[in-house]
XYZ file of C-alpha atoms in Angstrom:
202
model
C 164.965 32.296 117.687
C 161.072 32.590 117.671
C 161.199 35.540 120.031
C 163.822 37.330 118.056
C 161.801 36.865 114.882
C 158.419 38.249 116.722
C 160.446 41.315 117.942
C 161.621 42.039 114.540
C 158.231 41.685 113.068
C 156.859 44.014 115.660
C 159.613 46.584 114.930
C 158.994 46.524 111.268
C 155.177 47.062 111.891
C 155.909 50.156 114.110
C 158.063 51.593 111.382
C 155.281 51.114 108.878
C 152.846 52.645 110.950
C 155.108 55.694 111.621
C 155.675 55.997 107.975
C 151.925 56.084 107.314
C 151.135 58.575 109.750
C 153.790 60.832 108.491
C 152.412 60.453 105.035
C 149.000 61.507 106.253
C 150.512 64.506 108.136
C 152.422 65.668 104.871
C 149.361 65.274 102.842
C 147.219 67.206 104.965
C 149.929 70.029 105.181
C 150.111 70.008 101.297
C 146.450 70.307 101.086
C 146.249 73.045 103.494
C 149.188 74.943 101.690
C 147.215 74.568 98.276
C 143.708 75.364 99.336
C 144.009 77.508 102.361
C 142.514 76.805 105.903
C 139.273 75.076 106.064
C 136.442 77.611 105.922
C 134.510 78.142 109.192
C 131.037 76.876 109.499
C 128.346 79.560 108.845
C 126.299 80.738 111.962
C 122.731 79.377 112.032
C 120.344 81.435 109.790
C 116.700 82.013 110.738
C 114.040 81.039 108.306
C 113.383 84.698 107.367
C 117.024 85.316 106.967
C 117.437 82.322 104.707
C 114.570 83.592 102.463
C 116.120 87.095 102.546
C 119.376 85.872 101.328
C 117.744 83.602 98.568
C 115.682 86.572 97.481
C 118.709 88.790 97.068
C 117.794 91.539 99.737
C 119.825 92.568 102.720
C 118.312 91.574 106.079
C 116.532 94.394 107.932
C 118.435 95.965 110.729
C 116.703 97.617 113.581
C 117.242 101.387 113.627
C 118.954 101.377 110.120
C 118.081 104.391 108.112
C 118.344 103.069 104.746
C 115.731 100.301 105.083
C 114.415 98.871 102.005
C 111.212 97.233 100.798
C 110.736 94.992 97.711
C 108.212 95.297 94.778
C 107.411 92.745 92.194
C 106.896 93.843 88.678
C 106.477 91.801 85.555
C 109.170 92.030 82.917
C 108.447 92.488 79.213
C 110.779 89.652 78.221
C 109.401 86.187 77.511
C 110.075 83.505 80.161
C 111.599 85.892 82.580
C 108.750 85.931 85.170
C 109.032 88.591 87.912
C 111.851 90.673 89.137
C 112.390 92.279 92.646
C 112.778 96.036 92.524
C 114.232 97.580 95.723
C 113.148 100.889 96.779
C 114.080 103.067 99.526
C 111.391 103.679 102.164
C 113.096 105.991 104.563
C 113.481 109.748 103.218
C 110.542 109.576 100.524
C 108.646 112.718 99.937
C 105.207 111.159 100.461
C 103.549 107.878 100.891
C 100.117 106.477 101.372
C 100.351 106.242 105.233
C 101.781 109.936 105.384
C 98.799 111.098 103.151
C 96.441 109.325 105.349
C 97.707 110.985 108.503
C 97.666 114.276 106.766
C 94.065 113.837 105.750
C 93.122 112.743 109.298
C 94.672 115.846 110.839
C 93.768 118.328 108.070
C 92.150 121.899 109.115
C 90.910 124.712 107.066
C 94.223 126.527 107.953
C 96.713 123.818 106.917
C 94.835 122.114 104.118
C 96.527 123.871 101.303
C 99.911 123.861 102.715
C 99.894 120.139 103.947
C 97.746 118.425 101.297
C 97.236 120.665 98.210
C 100.950 121.118 97.825
C 103.406 119.998 95.100
C 104.702 116.903 97.042
C 101.055 115.371 97.321
C 100.211 116.221 93.799
C 103.328 114.580 92.485
C 102.608 111.409 94.583
C 99.110 111.170 93.195
C 100.087 111.826 89.596
C 103.163 109.673 89.487
C 102.914 107.118 92.363
C 99.047 106.443 92.939
C 97.779 103.383 91.092
C 94.496 102.870 89.268
C 92.893 101.802 92.574
C 94.439 104.153 94.849
C 94.067 107.257 92.634
C 90.217 107.811 92.589
C 89.976 106.681 96.186
C 92.221 109.315 97.508
C 91.255 111.936 95.151
C 87.652 111.589 96.471
C 89.076 111.708 99.996
C 90.838 114.851 99.202
C 87.904 116.524 97.583
C 85.761 115.344 100.377
C 87.903 116.694 103.130
C 88.431 120.003 101.312
C 84.613 120.366 100.981
C 84.134 119.690 104.537
C 86.658 122.160 105.779
C 85.385 124.796 103.136
C 88.429 124.722 101.053
C 88.417 124.732 97.199
C 90.562 122.422 95.405
C 92.141 123.848 92.401
C 90.506 122.973 89.003
C 92.070 119.825 87.311
C 94.357 119.471 90.355
C 96.426 116.203 89.940
C 94.257 115.387 86.879
C 96.865 114.477 84.375
C 97.807 111.392 86.256
C 99.523 108.096 85.259
C 96.603 106.167 86.727
C 93.870 107.633 84.744
C 95.839 107.955 81.413
C 93.742 105.389 79.679
C 90.533 107.026 80.872
C 91.689 110.477 79.698
C 92.707 108.995 76.392
C 89.363 107.509 75.881
C 87.750 110.845 76.757
C 89.879 112.537 74.044
C 88.961 110.010 71.625
C 85.260 110.477 72.187
C 85.446 114.190 71.953
C 87.270 113.935 68.695
C 84.811 111.695 67.211
C 82.012 113.828 68.204
C 83.741 116.705 66.731
C 84.154 114.923 63.490
C 80.532 113.732 63.578
C 79.316 117.529 64.110
C 81.639 118.670 61.404
C 80.284 116.009 58.915
C 76.842 116.977 59.816
C 77.581 120.667 59.172
C 79.052 120.107 55.825
C 75.992 117.937 54.722
C 73.526 120.487 55.715
C 75.512 123.165 54.022
C 75.480 121.068 50.829
C 71.727 120.571 51.118
C 70.753 124.182 51.435
C 71.871 125.296 47.850
C 70.070 122.353 46.305
C 66.821 123.270 48.138
C 67.256 126.778 46.894
C 67.499 125.517 43.127
C 64.507 123.278 43.537
C 62.358 126.005 44.708
C 61.984 128.119 41.389
C 61.433 124.848 39.469
C 58.426 124.015 41.792
C 56.708 127.175 40.888
């Protein structure tokens, strides 16, 4: 009687375990059907790669033609901080390094074609900053003088980098012109008065 009772208890336990295992399988199958397969783990990312992903840039690829560089610029909005502007490097008309190479290899024969051209002029006027502009304008003029080449008058003069200085010069010139005109008017008014006083003195 005792052995039969134990056998019955063991059978009931095995049935219960089978039901639990079946319930687990059904639950897993239901979850997979609702949510899809378990996503695969991402491959390890290097520190530079992680920073690239966090900063919103595409990782650099060796030999890729559309490589990019980033430039931080302050925004005008309050509390915005800095944004990253992506600018294409490959295919640009002119850059600082390209200009340096051209200056280093300049000759009297190619100075005008390689340096005093529209591409370099546009770069100096629109891309060069307030520090780079006077430095490289001086280099261009010094190289031209050394080679016996004349830089055109006011070449790349109206640039973004010197806009403030040009505005200051214009303001000073206008102020000087106003002072000169005012002095001329005062002198013209004083002359008739002196002529009227002369007969009275006699």
